[in-house]
GROMACS .gro file of C-alpha atoms in nm:
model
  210
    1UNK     CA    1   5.368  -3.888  -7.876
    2UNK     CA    2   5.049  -3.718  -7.771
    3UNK     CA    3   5.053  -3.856  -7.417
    4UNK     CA    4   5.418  -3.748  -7.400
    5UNK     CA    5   5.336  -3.368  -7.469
    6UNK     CA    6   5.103  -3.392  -7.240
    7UNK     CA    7   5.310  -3.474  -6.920
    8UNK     CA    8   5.527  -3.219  -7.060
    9UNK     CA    9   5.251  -2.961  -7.037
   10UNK     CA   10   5.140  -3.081  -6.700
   11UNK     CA   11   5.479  -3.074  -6.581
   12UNK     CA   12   5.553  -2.709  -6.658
   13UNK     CA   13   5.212  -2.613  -6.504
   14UNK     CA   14   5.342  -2.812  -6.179
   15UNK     CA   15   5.682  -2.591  -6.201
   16UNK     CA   16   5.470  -2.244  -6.256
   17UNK     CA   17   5.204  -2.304  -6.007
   18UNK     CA   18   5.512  -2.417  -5.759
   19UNK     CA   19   5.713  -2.066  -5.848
   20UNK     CA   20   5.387  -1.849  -5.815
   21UNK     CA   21   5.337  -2.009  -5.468
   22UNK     CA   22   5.713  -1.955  -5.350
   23UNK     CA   23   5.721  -1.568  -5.451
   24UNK     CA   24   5.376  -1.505  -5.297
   25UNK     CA   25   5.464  -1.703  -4.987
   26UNK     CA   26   5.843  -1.637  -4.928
   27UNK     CA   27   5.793  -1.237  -5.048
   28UNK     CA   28   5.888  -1.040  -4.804
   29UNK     CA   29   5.590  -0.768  -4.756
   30UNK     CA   30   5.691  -0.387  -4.821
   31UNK     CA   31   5.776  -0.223  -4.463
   32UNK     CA   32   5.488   0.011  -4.381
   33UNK     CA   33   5.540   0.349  -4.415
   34UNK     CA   34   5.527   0.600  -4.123
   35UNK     CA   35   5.255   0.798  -4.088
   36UNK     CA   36   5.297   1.235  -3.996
   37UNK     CA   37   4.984   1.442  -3.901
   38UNK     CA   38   5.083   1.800  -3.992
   39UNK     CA   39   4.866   2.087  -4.034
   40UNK     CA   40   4.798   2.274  -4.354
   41UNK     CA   41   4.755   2.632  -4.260
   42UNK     CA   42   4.697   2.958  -4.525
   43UNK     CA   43   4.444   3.299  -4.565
   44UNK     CA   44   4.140   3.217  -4.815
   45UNK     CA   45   4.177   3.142  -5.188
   46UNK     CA   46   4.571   3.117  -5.100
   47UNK     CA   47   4.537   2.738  -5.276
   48UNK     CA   48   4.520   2.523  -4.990
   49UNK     CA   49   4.267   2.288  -5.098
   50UNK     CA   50   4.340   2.296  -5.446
   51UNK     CA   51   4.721   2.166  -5.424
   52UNK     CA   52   4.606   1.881  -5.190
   53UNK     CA   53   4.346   1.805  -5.419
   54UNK     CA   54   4.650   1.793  -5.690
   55UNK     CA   55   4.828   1.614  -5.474
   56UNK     CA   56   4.577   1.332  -5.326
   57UNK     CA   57   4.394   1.291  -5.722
   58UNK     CA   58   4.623   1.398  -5.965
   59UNK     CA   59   4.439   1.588  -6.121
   60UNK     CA   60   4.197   1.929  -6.048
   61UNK     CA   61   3.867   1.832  -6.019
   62UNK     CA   62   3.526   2.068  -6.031
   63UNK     CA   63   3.381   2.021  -5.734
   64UNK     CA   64   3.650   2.231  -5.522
   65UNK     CA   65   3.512   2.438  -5.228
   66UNK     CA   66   3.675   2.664  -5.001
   67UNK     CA   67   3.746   2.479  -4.663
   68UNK     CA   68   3.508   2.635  -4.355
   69UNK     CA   69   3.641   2.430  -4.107
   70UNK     CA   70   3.872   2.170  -4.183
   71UNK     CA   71   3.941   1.902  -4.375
   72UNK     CA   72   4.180   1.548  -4.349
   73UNK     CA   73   4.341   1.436  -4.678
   74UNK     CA   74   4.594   1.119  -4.691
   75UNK     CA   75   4.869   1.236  -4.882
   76UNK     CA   76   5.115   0.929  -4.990
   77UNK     CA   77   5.490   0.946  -5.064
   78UNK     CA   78   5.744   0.719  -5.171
   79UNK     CA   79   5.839   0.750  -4.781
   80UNK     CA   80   5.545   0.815  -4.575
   81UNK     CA   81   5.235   0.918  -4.540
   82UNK     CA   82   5.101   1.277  -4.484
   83UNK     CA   83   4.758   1.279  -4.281
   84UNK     CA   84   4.706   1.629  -4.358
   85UNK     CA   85   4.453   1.863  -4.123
   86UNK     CA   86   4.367   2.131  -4.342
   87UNK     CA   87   4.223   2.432  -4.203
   88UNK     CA   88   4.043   2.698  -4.324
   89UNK     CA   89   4.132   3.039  -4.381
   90UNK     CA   90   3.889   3.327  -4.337
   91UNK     CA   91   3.972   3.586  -4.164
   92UNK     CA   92   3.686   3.461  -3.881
   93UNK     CA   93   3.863   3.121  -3.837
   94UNK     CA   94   4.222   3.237  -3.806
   95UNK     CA   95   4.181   3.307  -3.413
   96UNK     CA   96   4.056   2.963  -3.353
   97UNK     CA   97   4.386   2.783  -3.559
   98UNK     CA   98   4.576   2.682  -3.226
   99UNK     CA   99   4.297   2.454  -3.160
  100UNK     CA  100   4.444   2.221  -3.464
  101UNK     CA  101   4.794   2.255  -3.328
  102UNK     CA  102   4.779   1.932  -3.123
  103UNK     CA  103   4.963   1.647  -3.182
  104UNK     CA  104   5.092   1.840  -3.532
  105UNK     CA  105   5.444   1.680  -3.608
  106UNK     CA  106   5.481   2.006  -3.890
  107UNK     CA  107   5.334   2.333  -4.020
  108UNK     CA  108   5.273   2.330  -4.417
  109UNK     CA  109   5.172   2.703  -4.482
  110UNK     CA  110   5.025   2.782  -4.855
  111UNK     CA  111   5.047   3.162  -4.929
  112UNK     CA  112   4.954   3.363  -5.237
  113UNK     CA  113   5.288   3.503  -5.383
  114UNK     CA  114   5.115   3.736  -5.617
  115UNK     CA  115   4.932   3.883  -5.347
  116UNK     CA  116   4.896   4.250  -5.212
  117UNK     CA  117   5.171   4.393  -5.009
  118UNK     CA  118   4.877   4.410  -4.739
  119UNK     CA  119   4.790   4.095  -4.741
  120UNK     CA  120   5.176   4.056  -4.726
  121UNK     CA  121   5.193   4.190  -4.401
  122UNK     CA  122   4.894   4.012  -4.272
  123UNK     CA  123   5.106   3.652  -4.373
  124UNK     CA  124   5.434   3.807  -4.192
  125UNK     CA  125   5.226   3.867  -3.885
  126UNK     CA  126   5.021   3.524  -3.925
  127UNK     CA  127   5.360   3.308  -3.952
  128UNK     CA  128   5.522   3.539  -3.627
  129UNK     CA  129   5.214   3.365  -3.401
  130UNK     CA  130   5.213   3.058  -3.579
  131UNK     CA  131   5.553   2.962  -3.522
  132UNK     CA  132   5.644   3.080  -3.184
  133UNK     CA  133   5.317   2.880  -3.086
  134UNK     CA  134   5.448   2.651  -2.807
  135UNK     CA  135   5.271   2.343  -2.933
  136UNK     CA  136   5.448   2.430  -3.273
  137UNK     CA  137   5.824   2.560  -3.171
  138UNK     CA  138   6.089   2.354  -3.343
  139UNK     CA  139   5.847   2.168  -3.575
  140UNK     CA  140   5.941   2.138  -3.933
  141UNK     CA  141   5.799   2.367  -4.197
  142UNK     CA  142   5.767   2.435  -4.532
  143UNK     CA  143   5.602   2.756  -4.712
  144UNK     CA  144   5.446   2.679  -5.109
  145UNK     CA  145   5.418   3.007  -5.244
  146UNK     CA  146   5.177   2.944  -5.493
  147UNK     CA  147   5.057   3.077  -5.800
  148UNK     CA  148   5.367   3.176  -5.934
  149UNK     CA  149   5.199   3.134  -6.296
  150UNK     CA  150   5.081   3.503  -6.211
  151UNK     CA  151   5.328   3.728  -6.362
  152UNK     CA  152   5.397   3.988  -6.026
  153UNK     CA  153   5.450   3.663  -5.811
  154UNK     CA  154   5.716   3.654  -5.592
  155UNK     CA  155   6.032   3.445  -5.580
  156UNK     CA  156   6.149   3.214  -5.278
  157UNK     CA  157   6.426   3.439  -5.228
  158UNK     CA  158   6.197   3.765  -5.222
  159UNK     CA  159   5.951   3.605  -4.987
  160UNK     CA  160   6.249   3.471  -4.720
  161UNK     CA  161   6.354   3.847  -4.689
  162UNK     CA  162   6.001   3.994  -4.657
  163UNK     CA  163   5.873   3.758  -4.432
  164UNK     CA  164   6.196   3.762  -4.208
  165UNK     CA  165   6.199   3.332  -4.231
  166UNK     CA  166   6.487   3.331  -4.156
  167UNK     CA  167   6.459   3.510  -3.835
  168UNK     CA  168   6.159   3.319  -3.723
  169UNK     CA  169   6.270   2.942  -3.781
  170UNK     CA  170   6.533   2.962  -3.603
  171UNK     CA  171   6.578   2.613  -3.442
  172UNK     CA  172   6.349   2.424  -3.706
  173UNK     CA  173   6.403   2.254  -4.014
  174UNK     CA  174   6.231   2.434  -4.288
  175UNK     CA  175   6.194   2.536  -4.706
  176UNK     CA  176   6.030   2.794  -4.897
  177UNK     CA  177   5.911   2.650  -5.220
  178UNK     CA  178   5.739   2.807  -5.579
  179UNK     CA  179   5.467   2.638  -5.735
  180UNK     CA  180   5.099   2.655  -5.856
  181UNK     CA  181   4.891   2.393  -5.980
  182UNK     CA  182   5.026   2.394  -6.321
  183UNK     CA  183   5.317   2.269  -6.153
  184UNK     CA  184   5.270   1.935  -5.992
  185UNK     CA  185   5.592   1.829  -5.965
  186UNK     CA  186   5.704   2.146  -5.791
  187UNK     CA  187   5.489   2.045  -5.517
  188UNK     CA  188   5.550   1.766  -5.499
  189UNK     CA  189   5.907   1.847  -5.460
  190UNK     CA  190   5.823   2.094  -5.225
  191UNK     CA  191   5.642   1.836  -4.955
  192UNK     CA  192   5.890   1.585  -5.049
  193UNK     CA  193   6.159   1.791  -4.865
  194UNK     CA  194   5.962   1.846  -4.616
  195UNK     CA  195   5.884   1.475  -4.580
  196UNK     CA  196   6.254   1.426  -4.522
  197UNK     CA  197   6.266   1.729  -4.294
  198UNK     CA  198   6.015   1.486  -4.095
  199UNK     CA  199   6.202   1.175  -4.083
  200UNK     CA  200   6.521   1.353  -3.972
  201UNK     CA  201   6.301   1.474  -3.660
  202UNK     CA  202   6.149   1.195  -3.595
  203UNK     CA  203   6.543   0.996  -3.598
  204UNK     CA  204   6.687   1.251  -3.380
  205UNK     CA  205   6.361   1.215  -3.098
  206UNK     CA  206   6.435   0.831  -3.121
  207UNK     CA  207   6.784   0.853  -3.100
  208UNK     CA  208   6.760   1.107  -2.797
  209UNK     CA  209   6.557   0.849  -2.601
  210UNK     CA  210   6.827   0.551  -2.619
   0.00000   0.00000   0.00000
């Protein structure tokens, strides 16, 4: 009886150990992911580094400082990969931004939407260079107008017609999205867009070269 429950036992080890093999040998690996570099442009304290932070952790952390040059964060989606070049935005770094342009497949532009109608005019006339830039014409683009926890922050809808989007992306894919980092969903939602926004240019280049 004994030695009978034991070839039992070592028989449905044999089985398990046999079906743990097959799915980690005949498992199909996930298909990798493509891979974007855009560029992550904004004036200071407009939230830049703090919603990739959100984005890349999770979570805020403490040890947040303002970006003087620029920094790379790996931002992962359900569909690709962000490599994100973010660059800082003082007001003595803003004429050397076309430097980071290269080899940018989209423009992600954080702005303040609770900020001064000054510092309004100075994003209008930021955006106006930024996207008739010939190394960024036609690129995808997205706009997080941030901090809209602050109670005089502007809606999508307000920005759009302030900032004349429409005018100036003509010929590009592109979104205007709320959020703040109470939000993280809305940003989320916000770069997910624009991750599709991505994979519908990159379809349409490969389907131009056939």
């Amino acid at each position: 009886m004994c030695s009978e429950r034991c070839q039992l036992a070592i028989g449905a080890c044999r089985i398990l150990c046999y079906s743990l093999c097959r799915a980690l040998c005949c498992c199909t690996p996930p298909a990798p992911r493509p891979e974007f570099h855009v560029v992550c442009l904004g004036m200071s304290a407009a939230g830049k580094t703090t919603l990739l932070t959100l984005l890349q952790c999770g979570e805020i952390t403490d040890d947040i400082t303002p970006t003087s040059g620029f920094n790379i964060k790996a931002v992962q989606f359900d569909e690709a990969i962000l490599n994100v070049k973010e660059v800082g935005g003082a007001e003595n770094i803003r004429p050397y931004w076309d430097r980071y342009y290269q080899h940018a497949q989209g423009v992600v532009y954080v702005m303040d939407s609770a900020c001064s109608h000054e510092d309004l005019q100075t994003v209008g006339s930021l955006l106006t260079g930024i996207l008739s830039h010939e190394s960024l014409r036609g690129l995808p683009f997205v706009l997080l107008a941030s901090h809209q926890d602050k109670t005089d922050a502007r809606s999508s809808e307000q920005l759009t017609k302030d900032l004349e989007l429409e005018k100036l992306c003509v010929g590009r894919q592109w979104a205007v999205h709320s959020c703040s980092i109470l939000d993280l969903a809305a940003v989320r939602e916000g770069l997910e867009q624009f991750v599709t926004f991505l994979l519908n240019t990159a379809t349409e280049s490969e389907e131009n070269r056939v």
